[in-house]
Amino acid sequence: GTNNYNLGQDYGKQIAEILQEKEVGEEDTIHVLVLMDEDRVDTSQNLILLGLRENVKKLLGDDRVIVDTELIDNAGSFRSEESIRDIFLNWNELPDIMVCLNEINTRCAFQAAVDYNKVGKVQILGYYDSDAILDAVAKEIVYATFAPDTEQIGKDCVLALDEYVKTGYTNGYMAVDTALIKSGEAVKRLDEK
């Protein structure tokens, strides 16, 4: 699987990049909202959040970035869509940057941005590389998305099986890199399909 702390660091780096591109003033406060899965009981989301917060602090060196979380109910088929829609409709002020930690929240967030005419008003950092997400990145509805390196996953699986056959055991965990996909890369990947 992916190294969640490193993934959080990568999200933090992208947040710093967004702020540099937008030329945010020194006195401006930036609100980042991380959409977390309410039903996940493991620590992976917390590790992502820790890495994100630490890297934002390291790269920007000040307290102008406020990182909040929102628990998203992914239990039912439309629950996450409703939860994210409520953010767009009921919050007095939308976050400047919305970080999505899974494919479903990414799709729901960019669809809500389109539906409520908020594209560009909120920058979305997503997760996964489905065709719909790649299309949203290509159209710059989503600023960027991270995706696990599936080719590396396949190679590591073969190496682990080979090691198991030879030695009778193998490591239970192998870290997999993630790829950052921005507009140009998304167009390229869609053209290759």
PDB file of C-alpha atoms in Angstrom:
ATOM      1  CA  GLY A   1       0.000   0.000   0.000  1.00  0.00           C
ATOM      2  CA  THR A   2       0.911   3.649  -0.126  1.00  0.00           C
ATOM      3  CA  ASN A   3       2.930   5.266   2.630  1.00  0.00           C
ATOM      4  CA  ASN A   4       0.201   7.424   4.140  1.00  0.00           C
ATOM      5  CA  TYR A   5       2.516   9.846   5.917  1.00  0.00           C
ATOM      6  CA  ASN A   6       4.403  10.501   2.655  1.00  0.00           C
ATOM      7  CA  LEU A   7       1.098  10.927   0.829  1.00  0.00           C
ATOM      8  CA  GLY A   8       0.133  13.570   3.387  1.00  0.00           C
ATOM      9  CA  GLN A   9       3.479  15.295   2.786  1.00  0.00           C
ATOM     10  CA  ASP A  10       2.718  15.279  -0.948  1.00  0.00           C
ATOM     11  CA  TYR A  11      -0.692  16.856  -0.323  1.00  0.00           C
ATOM     12  CA  GLY A  12       1.033  19.514   1.808  1.00  0.00           C
ATOM     13  CA  LYS A  13       3.481  20.257  -0.997  1.00  0.00           C
ATOM     14  CA  GLN A  14       0.612  20.743  -3.447  1.00  0.00           C
ATOM     15  CA  ILE A  15      -1.170  23.078  -1.022  1.00  0.00           C
ATOM     16  CA  ALA A  16       1.988  25.214  -0.850  1.00  0.00           C
ATOM     17  CA  GLU A  17       2.181  25.187  -4.656  1.00  0.00           C
ATOM     18  CA  ILE A  18      -1.447  26.313  -4.980  1.00  0.00           C
ATOM     19  CA  LEU A  19      -0.771  29.195  -2.607  1.00  0.00           C
ATOM     20  CA  GLN A  20       2.303  30.246  -4.586  1.00  0.00           C
ATOM     21  CA  GLU A  21       0.376  30.140  -7.878  1.00  0.00           C
ATOM     22  CA  LYS A  22      -2.501  32.156  -6.437  1.00  0.00           C
ATOM     23  CA  GLU A  23      -0.037  34.671  -4.999  1.00  0.00           C
ATOM     24  CA  VAL A  24      -1.832  34.715  -1.672  1.00  0.00           C
ATOM     25  CA  GLY A  25      -0.949  37.723   0.452  1.00  0.00           C
ATOM     26  CA  GLU A  26       0.992  37.405   3.685  1.00  0.00           C
ATOM     27  CA  GLU A  27      -2.009  38.539   5.725  1.00  0.00           C
ATOM     28  CA  ASP A  28      -4.546  36.222   4.064  1.00  0.00           C
ATOM     29  CA  THR A  29      -5.764  33.172   5.963  1.00  0.00           C
ATOM     30  CA  ILE A  30      -6.178  30.022   3.862  1.00  0.00           C
ATOM     31  CA  HIS A  31      -8.754  27.431   4.837  1.00  0.00           C
ATOM     32  CA  VAL A  32      -7.998  23.813   3.892  1.00  0.00           C
ATOM     33  CA  LEU A  33     -10.673  21.178   4.424  1.00  0.00           C
ATOM     34  CA  VAL A  34      -9.707  17.501   4.453  1.00  0.00           C
ATOM     35  CA  LEU A  35     -12.620  15.155   3.731  1.00  0.00           C
ATOM     36  CA  MET A  36     -12.190  12.062   5.887  1.00  0.00           C
ATOM     37  CA  ASP A  37     -14.145   8.813   5.680  1.00  0.00           C
ATOM     38  CA  GLU A  38     -16.321   8.516   8.774  1.00  0.00           C
ATOM     39  CA  ASP A  39     -16.389   4.713   8.556  1.00  0.00           C
ATOM     40  CA  ARG A  40     -12.611   4.073   8.468  1.00  0.00           C
ATOM     41  CA  VAL A  41     -11.325   2.942  11.814  1.00  0.00           C
ATOM     42  CA  ASP A  42      -7.645   2.528  10.896  1.00  0.00           C
ATOM     43  CA  THR A  43      -5.008   5.204  11.416  1.00  0.00           C
ATOM     44  CA  SER A  44      -4.187   5.762   7.732  1.00  0.00           C
ATOM     45  CA  GLN A  45      -6.234   8.966   7.448  1.00  0.00           C
ATOM     46  CA  ASN A  46      -4.612  10.370  10.585  1.00  0.00           C
ATOM     47  CA  LEU A  47      -1.157   9.673   9.153  1.00  0.00           C
ATOM     48  CA  ILE A  48      -2.102  11.500   5.952  1.00  0.00           C
ATOM     49  CA  LEU A  49      -3.391  14.438   7.989  1.00  0.00           C
ATOM     50  CA  LEU A  50      -0.226  14.501  10.124  1.00  0.00           C
ATOM     51  CA  GLY A  51       2.030  14.508   7.061  1.00  0.00           C
ATOM     52  CA  LEU A  52      -0.067  17.213   5.404  1.00  0.00           C
ATOM     53  CA  ARG A  53      -0.034  19.506   8.448  1.00  0.00           C
ATOM     54  CA  GLU A  54       3.687  19.041   9.081  1.00  0.00           C
ATOM     55  CA  ASN A  55       4.661  19.762   5.480  1.00  0.00           C
ATOM     56  CA  VAL A  56       2.407  22.815   5.215  1.00  0.00           C
ATOM     57  CA  LYS A  57       4.004  24.169   8.394  1.00  0.00           C
ATOM     58  CA  LYS A  58       7.504  23.389   7.119  1.00  0.00           C
ATOM     59  CA  LEU A  59       6.992  24.834   3.626  1.00  0.00           C
ATOM     60  CA  LEU A  60       5.024  27.925   4.585  1.00  0.00           C
ATOM     61  CA  GLY A  61       6.478  28.518   8.043  1.00  0.00           C
ATOM     62  CA  ASP A  62       3.500  30.394   9.441  1.00  0.00           C
ATOM     63  CA  ASP A  63       0.022  29.920  10.817  1.00  0.00           C
ATOM     64  CA  ARG A  64      -1.923  31.435   7.923  1.00  0.00           C
ATOM     65  CA  VAL A  65      -3.101  27.994   6.751  1.00  0.00           C
ATOM     66  CA  ILE A  66      -5.909  26.502   8.839  1.00  0.00           C
ATOM     67  CA  VAL A  67      -6.420  22.786   8.233  1.00  0.00           C
ATOM     68  CA  ASP A  68      -9.800  21.379   9.291  1.00  0.00           C
ATOM     69  CA  THR A  69     -11.400  18.004   8.749  1.00  0.00           C
ATOM     70  CA  GLU A  70     -14.926  16.990   7.876  1.00  0.00           C
ATOM     71  CA  LEU A  71     -16.174  13.448   8.393  1.00  0.00           C
ATOM     72  CA  ILE A  72     -17.982  12.192   5.304  1.00  0.00           C
ATOM     73  CA  ASP A  73     -20.546   9.417   5.648  1.00  0.00           C
ATOM     74  CA  ASN A  74     -19.788   6.868   2.923  1.00  0.00           C
ATOM     75  CA  ALA A  75     -22.185   4.221   4.277  1.00  0.00           C
ATOM     76  CA  GLY A  76     -24.946   4.537   1.677  1.00  0.00           C
ATOM     77  CA  SER A  77     -24.817   5.002  -2.059  1.00  0.00           C
ATOM     78  CA  PHE A  78     -25.644   8.713  -1.931  1.00  0.00           C
ATOM     79  CA  ARG A  79     -24.469   9.595   1.580  1.00  0.00           C
ATOM     80  CA  SER A  80     -21.076  11.000   0.567  1.00  0.00           C
ATOM     81  CA  GLU A  81     -22.690  13.012  -2.224  1.00  0.00           C
ATOM     82  CA  GLU A  82     -25.171  14.507   0.259  1.00  0.00           C
ATOM     83  CA  SER A  83     -22.456  15.243   2.840  1.00  0.00           C
ATOM     84  CA  ILE A  84     -20.281  17.057   0.308  1.00  0.00           C
ATOM     85  CA  ARG A  85     -23.274  18.885  -1.180  1.00  0.00           C
ATOM     86  CA  ASP A  86     -24.051  20.167   2.315  1.00  0.00           C
ATOM     87  CA  ILE A  87     -20.550  21.666   2.517  1.00  0.00           C
ATOM     88  CA  PHE A  88     -21.158  23.591  -0.708  1.00  0.00           C
ATOM     89  CA  LEU A  89     -24.656  24.705   0.301  1.00  0.00           C
ATOM     90  CA  ASN A  90     -24.567  25.230   4.060  1.00  0.00           C
ATOM     91  CA  TRP A  91     -21.129  26.583   4.834  1.00  0.00           C
ATOM     92  CA  ASN A  92     -20.995  30.358   5.103  1.00  0.00           C
ATOM     93  CA  GLU A  93     -17.615  30.336   3.416  1.00  0.00           C
ATOM     94  CA  LEU A  94     -16.228  27.515   1.288  1.00  0.00           C
ATOM     95  CA  PRO A  95     -12.705  26.322   1.998  1.00  0.00           C
ATOM     96  CA  ASP A  96     -10.001  27.592  -0.341  1.00  0.00           C
ATOM     97  CA  ILE A  97      -8.670  24.064  -0.819  1.00  0.00           C
ATOM     98  CA  MET A  98     -10.535  20.771  -0.436  1.00  0.00           C
ATOM     99  CA  VAL A  99      -8.476  17.587   0.008  1.00  0.00           C
ATOM    100  CA  CYS A 100     -10.149  14.285  -0.868  1.00  0.00           C
ATOM    101  CA  LEU A 101      -8.625  11.044   0.422  1.00  0.00           C
ATOM    102  CA  ASN A 102     -10.566   8.598  -1.740  1.00  0.00           C
ATOM    103  CA  GLU A 103     -12.103   8.224  -5.185  1.00  0.00           C
ATOM    104  CA  ILE A 104     -15.729   8.627  -4.118  1.00  0.00           C
ATOM    105  CA  ASN A 105     -15.159  11.894  -2.268  1.00  0.00           C
ATOM    106  CA  THR A 106     -13.081  13.202  -5.167  1.00  0.00           C
ATOM    107  CA  ARG A 107     -15.871  12.507  -7.673  1.00  0.00           C
ATOM    108  CA  CYS A 108     -18.529  13.991  -5.400  1.00  0.00           C
ATOM    109  CA  ALA A 109     -16.444  17.103  -4.667  1.00  0.00           C
ATOM    110  CA  PHE A 110     -15.741  17.981  -8.281  1.00  0.00           C
ATOM    111  CA  GLN A 111     -19.335  17.270  -9.282  1.00  0.00           C
ATOM    112  CA  ALA A 112     -20.583  19.589  -6.526  1.00  0.00           C
ATOM    113  CA  ALA A 113     -18.117  22.283  -7.652  1.00  0.00           C
ATOM    114  CA  VAL A 114     -19.585  22.039 -11.155  1.00  0.00           C
ATOM    115  CA  ASP A 115     -23.218  21.849  -9.986  1.00  0.00           C
ATOM    116  CA  TYR A 116     -22.936  24.890  -7.704  1.00  0.00           C
ATOM    117  CA  ASN A 117     -20.717  26.964 -10.019  1.00  0.00           C
ATOM    118  CA  LYS A 118     -17.718  26.884  -7.643  1.00  0.00           C
ATOM    119  CA  VAL A 119     -15.057  25.655 -10.072  1.00  0.00           C
ATOM    120  CA  GLY A 120     -11.944  27.714  -9.408  1.00  0.00           C
ATOM    121  CA  LYS A 121     -13.357  29.136  -6.171  1.00  0.00           C
ATOM    122  CA  VAL A 122     -12.334  25.993  -4.328  1.00  0.00           C
ATOM    123  CA  GLN A 123      -9.217  24.098  -5.407  1.00  0.00           C
ATOM    124  CA  ILE A 124      -9.690  20.340  -5.180  1.00  0.00           C
ATOM    125  CA  LEU A 125      -6.871  17.887  -4.531  1.00  0.00           C
ATOM    126  CA  GLY A 126      -8.125  14.411  -5.287  1.00  0.00           C
ATOM    127  CA  TYR A 127      -7.176  10.786  -5.010  1.00  0.00           C
ATOM    128  CA  TYR A 128      -7.238   8.098  -7.714  1.00  0.00           C
ATOM    129  CA  ASP A 129      -7.066   8.075 -11.495  1.00  0.00           C
ATOM    130  CA  SER A 130     -10.414   6.856 -12.813  1.00  0.00           C
ATOM    131  CA  ASP A 131     -11.468   8.220 -16.198  1.00  0.00           C
ATOM    132  CA  ALA A 132     -13.932  10.634 -14.588  1.00  0.00           C
ATOM    133  CA  ILE A 133     -11.267  12.040 -12.250  1.00  0.00           C
ATOM    134  CA  LEU A 134      -8.695  12.276 -15.053  1.00  0.00           C
ATOM    135  CA  ASP A 135     -11.251  14.158 -17.151  1.00  0.00           C
ATOM    136  CA  ALA A 136     -11.894  16.584 -14.271  1.00  0.00           C
ATOM    137  CA  VAL A 137      -8.136  17.136 -13.854  1.00  0.00           C
ATOM    138  CA  ALA A 138      -7.709  17.636 -17.616  1.00  0.00           C
ATOM    139  CA  LYS A 139     -10.477  20.270 -17.548  1.00  0.00           C
ATOM    140  CA  GLU A 140      -8.857  21.845 -14.448  1.00  0.00           C
ATOM    141  CA  ILE A 141     -11.944  21.281 -12.305  1.00  0.00           C
ATOM    142  CA  VAL A 142      -9.636  19.304 -10.006  1.00  0.00           C
ATOM    143  CA  TYR A 143      -6.230  20.914  -9.435  1.00  0.00           C
ATOM    144  CA  ALA A 144      -4.403  17.577  -9.185  1.00  0.00           C
ATOM    145  CA  THR A 145      -4.929  14.007  -8.082  1.00  0.00           C
ATOM    146  CA  PHE A 146      -2.703  11.345  -6.585  1.00  0.00           C
ATOM    147  CA  ALA A 147      -2.841   7.741  -7.745  1.00  0.00           C
ATOM    148  CA  PRO A 148      -1.017   4.631  -6.593  1.00  0.00           C
ATOM    149  CA  ASP A 149       1.593   3.353  -9.047  1.00  0.00           C
ATOM    150  CA  THR A 150      -0.263   0.242 -10.211  1.00  0.00           C
ATOM    151  CA  GLU A 151       2.662  -0.932 -12.339  1.00  0.00           C
ATOM    152  CA  GLN A 152       4.867  -0.922  -9.234  1.00  0.00           C
ATOM    153  CA  ILE A 153       2.153  -2.785  -7.302  1.00  0.00           C
ATOM    154  CA  GLY A 154       2.162  -5.533  -9.929  1.00  0.00           C
ATOM    155  CA  LYS A 155       5.951  -5.825  -9.963  1.00  0.00           C
ATOM    156  CA  ASP A 156       6.136  -5.890  -6.165  1.00  0.00           C
ATOM    157  CA  CYS A 157       3.486  -8.622  -6.032  1.00  0.00           C
ATOM    158  CA  VAL A 158       5.501 -10.809  -8.406  1.00  0.00           C
ATOM    159  CA  LEU A 159       8.686 -10.175  -6.392  1.00  0.00           C
ATOM    160  CA  ALA A 160       6.869 -11.015  -3.149  1.00  0.00           C
ATOM    161  CA  LEU A 161       5.488 -14.248  -4.623  1.00  0.00           C
ATOM    162  CA  ASP A 162       8.948 -15.178  -5.897  1.00  0.00           C
ATOM    163  CA  GLU A 163      10.466 -14.472  -2.475  1.00  0.00           C
ATOM    164  CA  TYR A 164       7.744 -16.562  -0.814  1.00  0.00           C
ATOM    165  CA  VAL A 165       8.370 -19.505  -3.144  1.00  0.00           C
ATOM    166  CA  LYS A 166      12.135 -19.346  -2.516  1.00  0.00           C
ATOM    167  CA  THR A 167      12.175 -18.685   1.241  1.00  0.00           C
ATOM    168  CA  GLY A 168       8.732 -19.629   2.550  1.00  0.00           C
ATOM    169  CA  TYR A 169       7.998 -16.125   3.824  1.00  0.00           C
ATOM    170  CA  THR A 170       7.813 -12.522   2.631  1.00  0.00           C
ATOM    171  CA  ASN A 171       7.296  -9.079   4.077  1.00  0.00           C
ATOM    172  CA  GLY A 172       3.642  -8.339   4.830  1.00  0.00           C
ATOM    173  CA  TYR A 173       3.917  -4.720   3.747  1.00  0.00           C
ATOM    174  CA  MET A 174       5.537  -3.061   0.749  1.00  0.00           C
ATOM    175  CA  ALA A 175       5.274   0.684   0.269  1.00  0.00           C
ATOM    176  CA  VAL A 176       4.043   1.803  -3.141  1.00  0.00           C
ATOM    177  CA  ASP A 177       4.751   5.202  -4.651  1.00  0.00           C
ATOM    178  CA  THR A 178       1.998   7.563  -5.672  1.00  0.00           C
ATOM    179  CA  ALA A 179       1.972   9.591  -8.853  1.00  0.00           C
ATOM    180  CA  LEU A 180       0.934  13.230  -8.965  1.00  0.00           C
ATOM    181  CA  ILE A 181      -1.346  13.838 -11.927  1.00  0.00           C
ATOM    182  CA  LYS A 182      -1.935  17.376 -13.139  1.00  0.00           C
ATOM    183  CA  SER A 183      -3.736  18.611 -16.231  1.00  0.00           C
ATOM    184  CA  GLY A 184      -1.092  17.763 -18.854  1.00  0.00           C
ATOM    185  CA  GLU A 185      -0.513  14.262 -17.492  1.00  0.00           C
ATOM    186  CA  ALA A 186      -4.274  13.650 -17.246  1.00  0.00           C
ATOM    187  CA  VAL A 187      -4.756  14.568 -20.925  1.00  0.00           C
ATOM    188  CA  LYS A 188      -1.900  12.234 -21.860  1.00  0.00           C
ATOM    189  CA  ARG A 189      -3.358   9.328 -19.872  1.00  0.00           C
ATOM    190  CA  LEU A 190      -6.816   9.841 -21.366  1.00  0.00           C
ATOM    191  CA  ASP A 191      -5.364   9.958 -24.901  1.00  0.00           C
ATOM    192  CA  GLU A 192      -3.569   6.646 -24.275  1.00  0.00           C
ATOM    193  CA  LYS A 193      -6.848   4.875 -23.425  1.00  0.00           C
TER     194      LYS A 193
END
